[in-house]
XYZ file of C-alpha atoms in Angstrom:
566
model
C -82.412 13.812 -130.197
C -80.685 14.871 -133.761
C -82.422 16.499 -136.437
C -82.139 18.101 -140.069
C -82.570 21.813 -140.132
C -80.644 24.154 -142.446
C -78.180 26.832 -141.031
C -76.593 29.220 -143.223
C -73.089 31.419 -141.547
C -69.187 31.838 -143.007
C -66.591 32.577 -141.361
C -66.038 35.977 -143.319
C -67.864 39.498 -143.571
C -71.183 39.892 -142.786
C -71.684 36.784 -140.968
C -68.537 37.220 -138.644
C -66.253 40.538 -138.218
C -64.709 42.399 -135.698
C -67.267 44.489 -133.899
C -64.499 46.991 -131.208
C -61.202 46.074 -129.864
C -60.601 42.379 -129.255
C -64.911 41.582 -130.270
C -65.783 39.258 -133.090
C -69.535 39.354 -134.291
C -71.140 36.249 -134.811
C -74.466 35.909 -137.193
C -76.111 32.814 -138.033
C -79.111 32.344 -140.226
C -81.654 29.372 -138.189
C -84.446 28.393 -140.339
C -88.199 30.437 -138.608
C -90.683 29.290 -136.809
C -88.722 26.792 -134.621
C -88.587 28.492 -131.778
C -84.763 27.399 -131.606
C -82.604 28.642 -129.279
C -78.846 28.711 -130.207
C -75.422 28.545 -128.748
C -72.067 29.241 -130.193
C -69.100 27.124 -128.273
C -65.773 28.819 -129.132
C -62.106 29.176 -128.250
C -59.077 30.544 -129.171
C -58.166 28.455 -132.286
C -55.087 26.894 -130.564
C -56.679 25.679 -127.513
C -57.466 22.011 -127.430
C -60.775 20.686 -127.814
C -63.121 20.238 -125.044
C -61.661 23.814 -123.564
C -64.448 25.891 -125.400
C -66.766 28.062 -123.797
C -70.383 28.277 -124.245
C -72.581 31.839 -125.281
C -76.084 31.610 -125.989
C -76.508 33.639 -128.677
C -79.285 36.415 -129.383
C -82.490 35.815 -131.318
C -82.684 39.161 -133.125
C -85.808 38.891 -135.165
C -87.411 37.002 -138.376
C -86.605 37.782 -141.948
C -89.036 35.778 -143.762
C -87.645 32.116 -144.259
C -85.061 32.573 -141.780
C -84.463 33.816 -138.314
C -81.020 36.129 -137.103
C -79.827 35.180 -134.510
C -76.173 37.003 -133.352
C -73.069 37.205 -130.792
C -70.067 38.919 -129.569
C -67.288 36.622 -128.673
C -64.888 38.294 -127.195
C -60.998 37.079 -127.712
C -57.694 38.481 -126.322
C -55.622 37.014 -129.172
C -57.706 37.550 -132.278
C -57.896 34.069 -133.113
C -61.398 32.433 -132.830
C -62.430 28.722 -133.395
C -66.331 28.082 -133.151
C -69.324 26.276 -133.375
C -72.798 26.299 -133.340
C -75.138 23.932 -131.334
C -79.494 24.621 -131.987
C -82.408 23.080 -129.544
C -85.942 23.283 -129.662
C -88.347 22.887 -126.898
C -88.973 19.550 -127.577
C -85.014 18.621 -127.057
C -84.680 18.465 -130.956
C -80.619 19.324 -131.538
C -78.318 19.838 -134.101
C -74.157 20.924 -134.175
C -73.305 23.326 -137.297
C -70.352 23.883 -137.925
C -67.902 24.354 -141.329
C -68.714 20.373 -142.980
C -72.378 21.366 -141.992
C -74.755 19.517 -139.632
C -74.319 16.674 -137.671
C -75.299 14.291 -134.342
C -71.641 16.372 -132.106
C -69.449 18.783 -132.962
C -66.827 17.081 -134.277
C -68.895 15.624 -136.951
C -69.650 19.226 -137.743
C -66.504 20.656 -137.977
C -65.257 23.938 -136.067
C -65.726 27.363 -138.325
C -62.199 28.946 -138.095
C -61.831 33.060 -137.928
C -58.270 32.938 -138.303
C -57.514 36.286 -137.368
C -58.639 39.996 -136.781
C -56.628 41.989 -139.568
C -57.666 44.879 -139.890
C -58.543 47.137 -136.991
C -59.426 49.919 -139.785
C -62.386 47.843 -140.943
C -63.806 49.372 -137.398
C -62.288 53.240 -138.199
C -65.366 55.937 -139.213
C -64.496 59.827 -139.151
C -65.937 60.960 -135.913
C -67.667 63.159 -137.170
C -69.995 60.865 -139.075
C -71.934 59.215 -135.931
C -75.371 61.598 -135.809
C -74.787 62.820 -139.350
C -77.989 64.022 -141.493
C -76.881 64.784 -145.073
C -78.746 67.250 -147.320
C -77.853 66.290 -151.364
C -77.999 69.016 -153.423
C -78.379 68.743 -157.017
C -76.132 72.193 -157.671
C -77.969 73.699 -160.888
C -81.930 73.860 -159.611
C -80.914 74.664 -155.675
C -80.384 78.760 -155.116
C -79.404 80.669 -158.151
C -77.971 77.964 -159.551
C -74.493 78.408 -158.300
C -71.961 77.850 -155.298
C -72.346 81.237 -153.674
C -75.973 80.579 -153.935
C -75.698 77.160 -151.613
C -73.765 79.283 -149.743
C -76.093 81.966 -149.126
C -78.150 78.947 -147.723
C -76.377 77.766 -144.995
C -78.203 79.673 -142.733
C -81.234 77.452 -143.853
C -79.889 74.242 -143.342
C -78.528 75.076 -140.205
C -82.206 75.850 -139.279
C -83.193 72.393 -140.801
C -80.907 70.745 -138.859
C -78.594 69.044 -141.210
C -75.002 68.427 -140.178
C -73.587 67.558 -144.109
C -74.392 68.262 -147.595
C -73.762 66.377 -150.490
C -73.443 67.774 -154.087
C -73.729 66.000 -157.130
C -70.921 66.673 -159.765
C -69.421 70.535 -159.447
C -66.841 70.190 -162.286
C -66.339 70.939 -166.000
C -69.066 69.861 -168.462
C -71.194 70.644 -171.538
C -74.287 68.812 -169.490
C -76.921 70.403 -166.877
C -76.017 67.159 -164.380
C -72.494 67.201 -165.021
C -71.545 63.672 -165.308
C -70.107 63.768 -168.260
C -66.707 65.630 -167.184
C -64.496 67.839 -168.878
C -61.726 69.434 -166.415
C -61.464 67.166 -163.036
C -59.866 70.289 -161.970
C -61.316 73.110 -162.934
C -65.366 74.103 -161.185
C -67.903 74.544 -163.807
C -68.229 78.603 -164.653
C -72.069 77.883 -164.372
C -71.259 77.142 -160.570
C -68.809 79.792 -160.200
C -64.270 79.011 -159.456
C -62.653 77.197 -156.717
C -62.386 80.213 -154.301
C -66.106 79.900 -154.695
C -66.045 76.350 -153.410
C -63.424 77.179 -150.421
C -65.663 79.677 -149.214
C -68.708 77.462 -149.272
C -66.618 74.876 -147.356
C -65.306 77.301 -145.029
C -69.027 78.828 -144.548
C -70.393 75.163 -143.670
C -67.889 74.447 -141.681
C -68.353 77.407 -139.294
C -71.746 76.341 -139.134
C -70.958 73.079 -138.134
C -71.745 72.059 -142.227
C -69.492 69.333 -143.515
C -69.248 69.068 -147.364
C -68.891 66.121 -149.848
C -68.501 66.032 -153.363
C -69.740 63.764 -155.902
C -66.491 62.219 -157.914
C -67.023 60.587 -161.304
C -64.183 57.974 -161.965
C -66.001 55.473 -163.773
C -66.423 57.521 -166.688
C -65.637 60.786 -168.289
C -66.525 63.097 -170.962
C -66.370 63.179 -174.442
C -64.659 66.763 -174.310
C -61.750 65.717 -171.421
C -58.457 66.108 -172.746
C -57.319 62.563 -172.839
C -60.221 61.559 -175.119
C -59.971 64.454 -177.418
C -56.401 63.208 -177.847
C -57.755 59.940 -178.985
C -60.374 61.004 -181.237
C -57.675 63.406 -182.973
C -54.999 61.050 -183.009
C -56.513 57.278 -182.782
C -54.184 54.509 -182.294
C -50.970 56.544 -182.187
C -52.658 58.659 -178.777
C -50.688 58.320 -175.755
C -53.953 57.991 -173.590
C -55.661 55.189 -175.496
C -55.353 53.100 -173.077
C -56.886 55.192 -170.472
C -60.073 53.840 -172.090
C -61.520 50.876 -173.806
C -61.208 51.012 -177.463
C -62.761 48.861 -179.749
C -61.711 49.739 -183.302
C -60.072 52.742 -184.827
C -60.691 54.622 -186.025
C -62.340 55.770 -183.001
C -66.121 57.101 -183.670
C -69.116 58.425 -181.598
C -71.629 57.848 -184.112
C -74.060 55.912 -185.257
C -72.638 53.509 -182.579
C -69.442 54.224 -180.480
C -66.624 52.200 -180.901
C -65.772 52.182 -177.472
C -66.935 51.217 -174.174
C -69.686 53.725 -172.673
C -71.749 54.697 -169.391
C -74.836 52.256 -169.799
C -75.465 51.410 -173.117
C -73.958 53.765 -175.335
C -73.565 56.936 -173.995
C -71.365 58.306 -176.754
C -70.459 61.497 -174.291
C -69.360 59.433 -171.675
C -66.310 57.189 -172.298
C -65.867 54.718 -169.692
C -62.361 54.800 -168.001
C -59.723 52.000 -168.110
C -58.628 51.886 -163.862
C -56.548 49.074 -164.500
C -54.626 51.582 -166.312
C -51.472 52.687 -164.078
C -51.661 56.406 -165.120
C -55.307 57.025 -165.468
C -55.748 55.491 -161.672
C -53.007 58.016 -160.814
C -54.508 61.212 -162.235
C -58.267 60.307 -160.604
C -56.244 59.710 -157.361
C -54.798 63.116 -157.634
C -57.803 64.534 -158.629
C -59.500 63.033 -155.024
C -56.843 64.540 -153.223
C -56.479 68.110 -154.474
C -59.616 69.279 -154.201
C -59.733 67.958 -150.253
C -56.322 69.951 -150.003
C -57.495 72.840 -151.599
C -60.400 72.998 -150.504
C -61.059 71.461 -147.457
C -64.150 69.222 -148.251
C -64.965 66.582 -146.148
C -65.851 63.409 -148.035
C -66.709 61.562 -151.831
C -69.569 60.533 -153.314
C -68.800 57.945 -155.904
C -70.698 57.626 -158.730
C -70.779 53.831 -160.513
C -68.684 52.923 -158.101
C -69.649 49.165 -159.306
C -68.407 49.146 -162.259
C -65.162 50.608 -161.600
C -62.285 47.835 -160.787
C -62.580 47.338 -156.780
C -58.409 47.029 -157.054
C -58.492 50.875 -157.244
C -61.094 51.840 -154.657
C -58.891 49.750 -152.727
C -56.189 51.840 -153.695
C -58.370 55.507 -153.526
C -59.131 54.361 -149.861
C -55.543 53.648 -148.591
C -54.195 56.730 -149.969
C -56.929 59.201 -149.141
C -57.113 57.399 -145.688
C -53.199 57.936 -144.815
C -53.682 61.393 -145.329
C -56.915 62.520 -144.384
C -58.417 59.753 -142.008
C -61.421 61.811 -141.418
C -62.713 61.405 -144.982
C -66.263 59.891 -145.544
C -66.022 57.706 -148.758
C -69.934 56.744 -149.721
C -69.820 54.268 -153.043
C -73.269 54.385 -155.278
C -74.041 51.065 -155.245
C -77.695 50.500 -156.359
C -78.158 47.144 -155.125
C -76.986 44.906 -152.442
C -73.131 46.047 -151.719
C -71.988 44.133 -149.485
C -68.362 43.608 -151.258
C -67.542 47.086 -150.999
C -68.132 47.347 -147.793
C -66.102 45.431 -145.582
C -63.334 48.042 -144.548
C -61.096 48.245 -147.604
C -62.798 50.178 -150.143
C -65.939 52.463 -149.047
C -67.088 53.520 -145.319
C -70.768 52.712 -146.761
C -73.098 52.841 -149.733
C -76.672 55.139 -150.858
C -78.827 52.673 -149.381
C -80.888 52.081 -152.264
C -82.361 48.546 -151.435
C -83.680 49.757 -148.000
C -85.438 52.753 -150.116
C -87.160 50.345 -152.039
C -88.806 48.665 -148.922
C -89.681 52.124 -147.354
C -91.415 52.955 -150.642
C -93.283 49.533 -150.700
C -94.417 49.696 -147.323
C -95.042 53.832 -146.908
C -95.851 54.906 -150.391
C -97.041 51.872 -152.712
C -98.902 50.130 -149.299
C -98.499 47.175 -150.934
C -97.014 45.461 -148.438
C -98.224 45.010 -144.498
C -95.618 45.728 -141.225
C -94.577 41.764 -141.031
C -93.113 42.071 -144.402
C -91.353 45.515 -144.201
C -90.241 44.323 -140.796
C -88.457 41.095 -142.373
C -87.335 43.460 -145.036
C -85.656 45.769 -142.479
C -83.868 42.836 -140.809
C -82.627 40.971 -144.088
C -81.159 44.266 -145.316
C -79.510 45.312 -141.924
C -78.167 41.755 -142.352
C -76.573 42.049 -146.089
C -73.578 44.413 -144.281
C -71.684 44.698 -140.937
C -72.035 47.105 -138.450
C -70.026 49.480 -139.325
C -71.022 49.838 -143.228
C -74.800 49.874 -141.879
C -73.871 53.122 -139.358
C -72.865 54.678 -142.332
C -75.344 54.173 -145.286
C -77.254 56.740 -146.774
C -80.633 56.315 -145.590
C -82.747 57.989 -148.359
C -86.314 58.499 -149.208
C -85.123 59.768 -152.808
C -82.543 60.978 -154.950
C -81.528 62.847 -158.583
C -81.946 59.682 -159.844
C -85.929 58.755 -158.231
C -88.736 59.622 -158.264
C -89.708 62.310 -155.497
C -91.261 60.141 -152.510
C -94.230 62.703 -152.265
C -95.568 61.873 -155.580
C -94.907 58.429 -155.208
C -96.999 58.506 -152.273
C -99.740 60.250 -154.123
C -99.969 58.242 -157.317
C -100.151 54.819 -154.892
C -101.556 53.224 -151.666
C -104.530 52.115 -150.892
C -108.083 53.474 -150.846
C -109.610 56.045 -152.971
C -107.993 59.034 -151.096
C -104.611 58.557 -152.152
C -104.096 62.074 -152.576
C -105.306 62.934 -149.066
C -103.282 60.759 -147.323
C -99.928 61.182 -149.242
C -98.762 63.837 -146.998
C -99.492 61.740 -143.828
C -97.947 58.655 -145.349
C -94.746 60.730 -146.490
C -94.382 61.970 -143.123
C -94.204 58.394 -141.489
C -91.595 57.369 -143.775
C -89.457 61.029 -142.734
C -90.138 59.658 -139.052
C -89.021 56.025 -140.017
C -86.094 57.585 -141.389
C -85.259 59.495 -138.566
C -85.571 56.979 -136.233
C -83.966 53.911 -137.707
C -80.219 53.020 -138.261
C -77.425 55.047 -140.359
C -77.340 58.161 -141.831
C -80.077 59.576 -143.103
C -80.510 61.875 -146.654
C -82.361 64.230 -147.306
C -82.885 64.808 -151.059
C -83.263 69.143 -151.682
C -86.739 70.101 -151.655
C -88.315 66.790 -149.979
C -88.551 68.923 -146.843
C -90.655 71.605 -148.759
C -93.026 69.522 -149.717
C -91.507 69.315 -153.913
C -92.869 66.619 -156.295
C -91.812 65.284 -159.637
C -91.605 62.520 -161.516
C -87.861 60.633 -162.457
C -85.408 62.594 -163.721
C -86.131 65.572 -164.983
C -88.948 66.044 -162.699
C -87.378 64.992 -159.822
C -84.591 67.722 -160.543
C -87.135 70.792 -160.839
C -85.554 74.361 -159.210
C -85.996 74.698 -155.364
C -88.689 75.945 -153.881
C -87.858 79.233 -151.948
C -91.187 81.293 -152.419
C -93.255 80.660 -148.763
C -96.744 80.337 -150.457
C -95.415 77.873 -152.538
C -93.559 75.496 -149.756
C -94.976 72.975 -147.073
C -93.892 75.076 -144.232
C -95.425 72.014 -142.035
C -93.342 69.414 -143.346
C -90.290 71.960 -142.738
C -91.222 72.114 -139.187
C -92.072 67.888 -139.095
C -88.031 67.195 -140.481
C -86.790 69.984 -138.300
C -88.253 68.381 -134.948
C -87.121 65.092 -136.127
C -83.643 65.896 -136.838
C -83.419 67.764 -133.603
C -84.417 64.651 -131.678
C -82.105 62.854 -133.508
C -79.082 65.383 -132.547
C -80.362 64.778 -128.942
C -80.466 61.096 -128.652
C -77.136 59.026 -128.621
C -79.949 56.033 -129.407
C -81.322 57.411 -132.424
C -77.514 57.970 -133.511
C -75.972 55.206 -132.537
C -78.345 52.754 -131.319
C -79.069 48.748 -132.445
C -82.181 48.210 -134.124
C -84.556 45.289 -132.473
C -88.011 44.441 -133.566
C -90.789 45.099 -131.293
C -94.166 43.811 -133.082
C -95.898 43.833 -135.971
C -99.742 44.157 -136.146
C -100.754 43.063 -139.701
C -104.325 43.420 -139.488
C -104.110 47.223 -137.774
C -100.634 47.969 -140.506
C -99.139 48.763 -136.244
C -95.703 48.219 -136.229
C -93.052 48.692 -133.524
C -89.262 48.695 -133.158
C -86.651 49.103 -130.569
C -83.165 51.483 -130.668
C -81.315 50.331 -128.242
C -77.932 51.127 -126.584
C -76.409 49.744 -123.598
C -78.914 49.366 -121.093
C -81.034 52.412 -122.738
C -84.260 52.357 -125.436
C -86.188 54.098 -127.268
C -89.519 52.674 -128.369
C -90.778 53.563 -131.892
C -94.359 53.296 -132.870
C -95.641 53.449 -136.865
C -99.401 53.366 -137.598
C -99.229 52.941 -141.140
C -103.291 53.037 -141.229
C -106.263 55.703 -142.243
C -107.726 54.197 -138.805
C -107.292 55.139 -134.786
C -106.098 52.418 -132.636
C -106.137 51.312 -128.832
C -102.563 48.987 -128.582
C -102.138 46.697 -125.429
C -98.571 46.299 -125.899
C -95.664 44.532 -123.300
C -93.503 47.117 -121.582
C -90.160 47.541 -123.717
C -87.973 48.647 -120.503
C -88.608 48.085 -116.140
C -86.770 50.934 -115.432
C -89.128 53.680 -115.870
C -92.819 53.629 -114.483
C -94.043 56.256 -116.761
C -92.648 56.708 -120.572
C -92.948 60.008 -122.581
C -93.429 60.407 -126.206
C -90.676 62.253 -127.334
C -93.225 64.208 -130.527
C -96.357 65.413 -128.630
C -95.136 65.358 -124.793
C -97.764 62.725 -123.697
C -97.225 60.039 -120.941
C -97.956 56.865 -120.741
C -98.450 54.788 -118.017
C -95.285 51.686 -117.938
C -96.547 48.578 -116.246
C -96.418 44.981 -117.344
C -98.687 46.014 -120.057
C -99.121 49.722 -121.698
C -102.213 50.952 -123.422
C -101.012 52.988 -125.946
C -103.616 55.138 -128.494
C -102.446 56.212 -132.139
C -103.903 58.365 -134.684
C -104.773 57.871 -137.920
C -101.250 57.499 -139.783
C -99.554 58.651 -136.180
C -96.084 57.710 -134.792
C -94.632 57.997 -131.324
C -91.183 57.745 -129.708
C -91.613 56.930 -126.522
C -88.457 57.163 -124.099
């Protein structure tokens, strides 16, 4: 019989877009605990009614409230008309469809995906599939300079990492560099532009990409086109390349312009709906990948900046070097930017925040961080979640290892920081996107939010955490070797609130890999269900031990101990 339950989908980005050639993703939000099982009835938009076809659809796991449950229609003209019928056990059923619920589905109304536009929304540089980015905050890494990154290479290429980011390289008074004074011109702390081609060239024969951090939101109070301003006011020919108040223009006591935050007299917010400031920061993005070969932007408040000229910054850099990465930082949910017209994906700030509740603070149990993990992955499509930055910390955090030992539970906080850190480096590893590596994380280096989270690099052996070198080093390495672990989808397993067990699935195709977190100062004996038929005896991929696959698997982890089990 009919019901009442409440549905949430649209027919637009994240809840349906194109997932390959001639594939449109489906994802529909069913209310939890109702054991419903769903169907989405669909056609070509031009067929008549009654000439849909049925696909159940797949439950992919709980987020609190709700339950995800997704499909792939698959359409040979691009134009999709579809809706969604829910049962439970007890023969309970509703139709959703655009007007909302109803007794049948014409009551409901068909959702409507007129057509599949834009075949670039699915385009990633190839290279970025398996990617493990190192960010390096330039000024505290070796010597402070470019050819001292350089001289480095040969280190991360023994860590493993296939990119590194750097935060802002150009012209400024600052340490951090944000506050630019010469897009074109590398800071003389750093060292010149032949410095910077030789670092790219250095990577890149290591198999090294590079990225830069551009900063287009704002510049500095020393760049030409606000000097002009403050010297000449109203009659400057680049006023409107920002957003004066009142002239005449002053910095002090309050500035009498539009700042970074809340003003930040040295940094002068740009005006992008300005024709010829847009231009010069477009030329700016494209020299310094001609010149010097780098592989991708970071860039920085890209938020705040007017979404009309990443837009713009995408379709030009795109035309002429489609194997740029573009990464916005976005520090909340940014889902806007992402849907295949301005950035390839974001600094995954909002999944950071879960990893640190769950891993560091321990003030939340597996169900929760698993329902976290689901409503995140389901805030962006596919292809903007492949290509997040995954990261424990940044320049702008505090460093996850002190986190970890100024919170969790217990009165041994300090003992088990390093244990607890190095689940969250395994999570990382093993879970979707790309993961980031913030400088010094892998040597064990602590510090509070900026500065102490930007302290100099720790090169002197009796002063690192050679174990925690080795722990990312095998991780990455597994990650290189594993299409799943690149590429695969993530799938709960189970959560084990009580033990603070949980379990998730990579999966692609037909293959899996199992992943096992004991989040817990205590050993445990798991009777779990078999994740795969195919293989009577499973291996963790870590310590080499095998474990027995039948209908059930008794698996043993240690205190705070992960497996991957393939």
């Amino acid at each position: 019989m009919p019901t009442s339950w409440f549905f949430h989908h649209t027919a637009d980005d994240p809840f349906a877009f194109p997932a390959g050639t001639g594939a449109l993703k489906l994802r529909l939000f069913v209310p939890a605990g109702r054991q419903l099982s769903c169907t989405v009835i669909h056609s070509d938009r031009y067929d008549s009614p009654g000439s849909e076809q049925p696909l159940l659809m797949e439950r992919i796991g709980s987020a609190g409230a709700y339950e995800i449950h997704e499909a792939v229609i698959l359409t040979e003209t691009g134009r999709c008309r579809y809706v969604f019928h829910a049962a439970d056990p007890a023969g309970n059923y509703v139709w959703y469809g655009e007007r909302g619920t109803a007794v049948n589905r014409e009551h409901a109304g068909a959702f409507q995906y007129a057509y599949m536009h834009r075949p670039e929304a699915l385009s990633l540089p190839s290279w970025s599939s398996g990617t493990v980015v190192y960010q390096i905050y330039p000024s505290s890494y070796n010597q402070g300079t470019l050819q001292g990154i350089t001289d480095k290479i040969p280190y991360l290429q023994e860590l493993g990492v296939t990119a590194i980011y750097m935060t802002p390289i150009f012209e400024s008074p600052s340490e951090h560099k944000y506050n630019t004074s010469d897009y074109y011109r590398i800071d003389p702390a750093f060292g010149t532009a032949e410095d910077l081609k030789k670092l790219v060239e250095e990577a890149h024969r290591h198999g090294i990409r590079v990225l830069l951090d551009a900063v287009f939101n704002h510049a500095g109070d020393t760049f030409f086109a606000f000097r002009d301003v403050l010297e000449k006011g109203e009659e400057s020919r680049y006023k409107d390349w920002f957003f004066i108040h009142s002239y005449p223009v002053s910095r002090q006591p309050v500035p009498t312009y539009e700042t970074f935050a809340k003003a930040e007299a040295h940094m002068p917010k740009l005006n992008m709906d300005n024709p010829a400031t847009a231009d010069y920061m477009i030329a700016v993005a494209k020299h310094w990948v001609r010149e010097a070969g780098i592989d991708g932007w970071r860039l920085d408040v890209a938020n705040e900046v007017n979404p009309q000229f990443w837009t713009r910054l995408r379709r030009e850099l795109k035309a002429e070097f489609p194997e740029l990465l573009l990464i916005g930082e976005i520090m909340h949910a940014s889902g806007p930017w992402l849907r295949g017209d301005q950035f390839d994906g974001g600094m995954n700030y909002v999944l950071r925040e879960a990893v640190l509740e769950f891993f560091a603070l321990q003030s939340a149990g597996p169900a929760r961080f698993m329902e976290q993990l689901l409503h995140i992955e389901a805030l962006y499509n596919d292809q903007a979640n492949s290509a997040m930055f995954q990261l424990l910390g940044s320049h702008d955090t505090e460093r996850f290892l002190t986190a970890c030992k100024e919170n969790g539970r217990g009165w041994d906080r300090q003992g088990t920081a390093l244990a607890r850190m190095k689940l969250a480096v395994f999570f990382q590893m093993t879970y979707i996107g790309i993961p980031m590596i913030y400088y010094g994380d892998e040597a064990g280096m602590e510090g509070a939010t900026d500065p102490h989270c930007r302290k100099p690099m720790l090169w002197q052996e009796q002063d690192r955490n050679t174990g925690l070198f080795e722990w990312y080093k095998t991780l990455i390495a597994l990650r290189k070797q594993h299409l799943i672990l690149q590429n695969g989808a993530f799938r709960p397993w189970f959560t084990d609130e009580v033990r603070g067990v949980l379990g998730f699935v990579r999966r692609l195709e037909q293959d899996k890999i199992a992943v096992l977190i004991n989040n817990s100062p205590n050993a445990y004996q798991l009777e779990l269900n078999s994740i795969r038929s195919d293989k009577i005896v499973l291996t963790d991929l870590i310590s080499g031990l095998t474990i027995r696959n039948a209908g059930k698997m008794i698996v043993e982890l240690e205190p705070f101990g992960c497996m991957l089990l393939y």
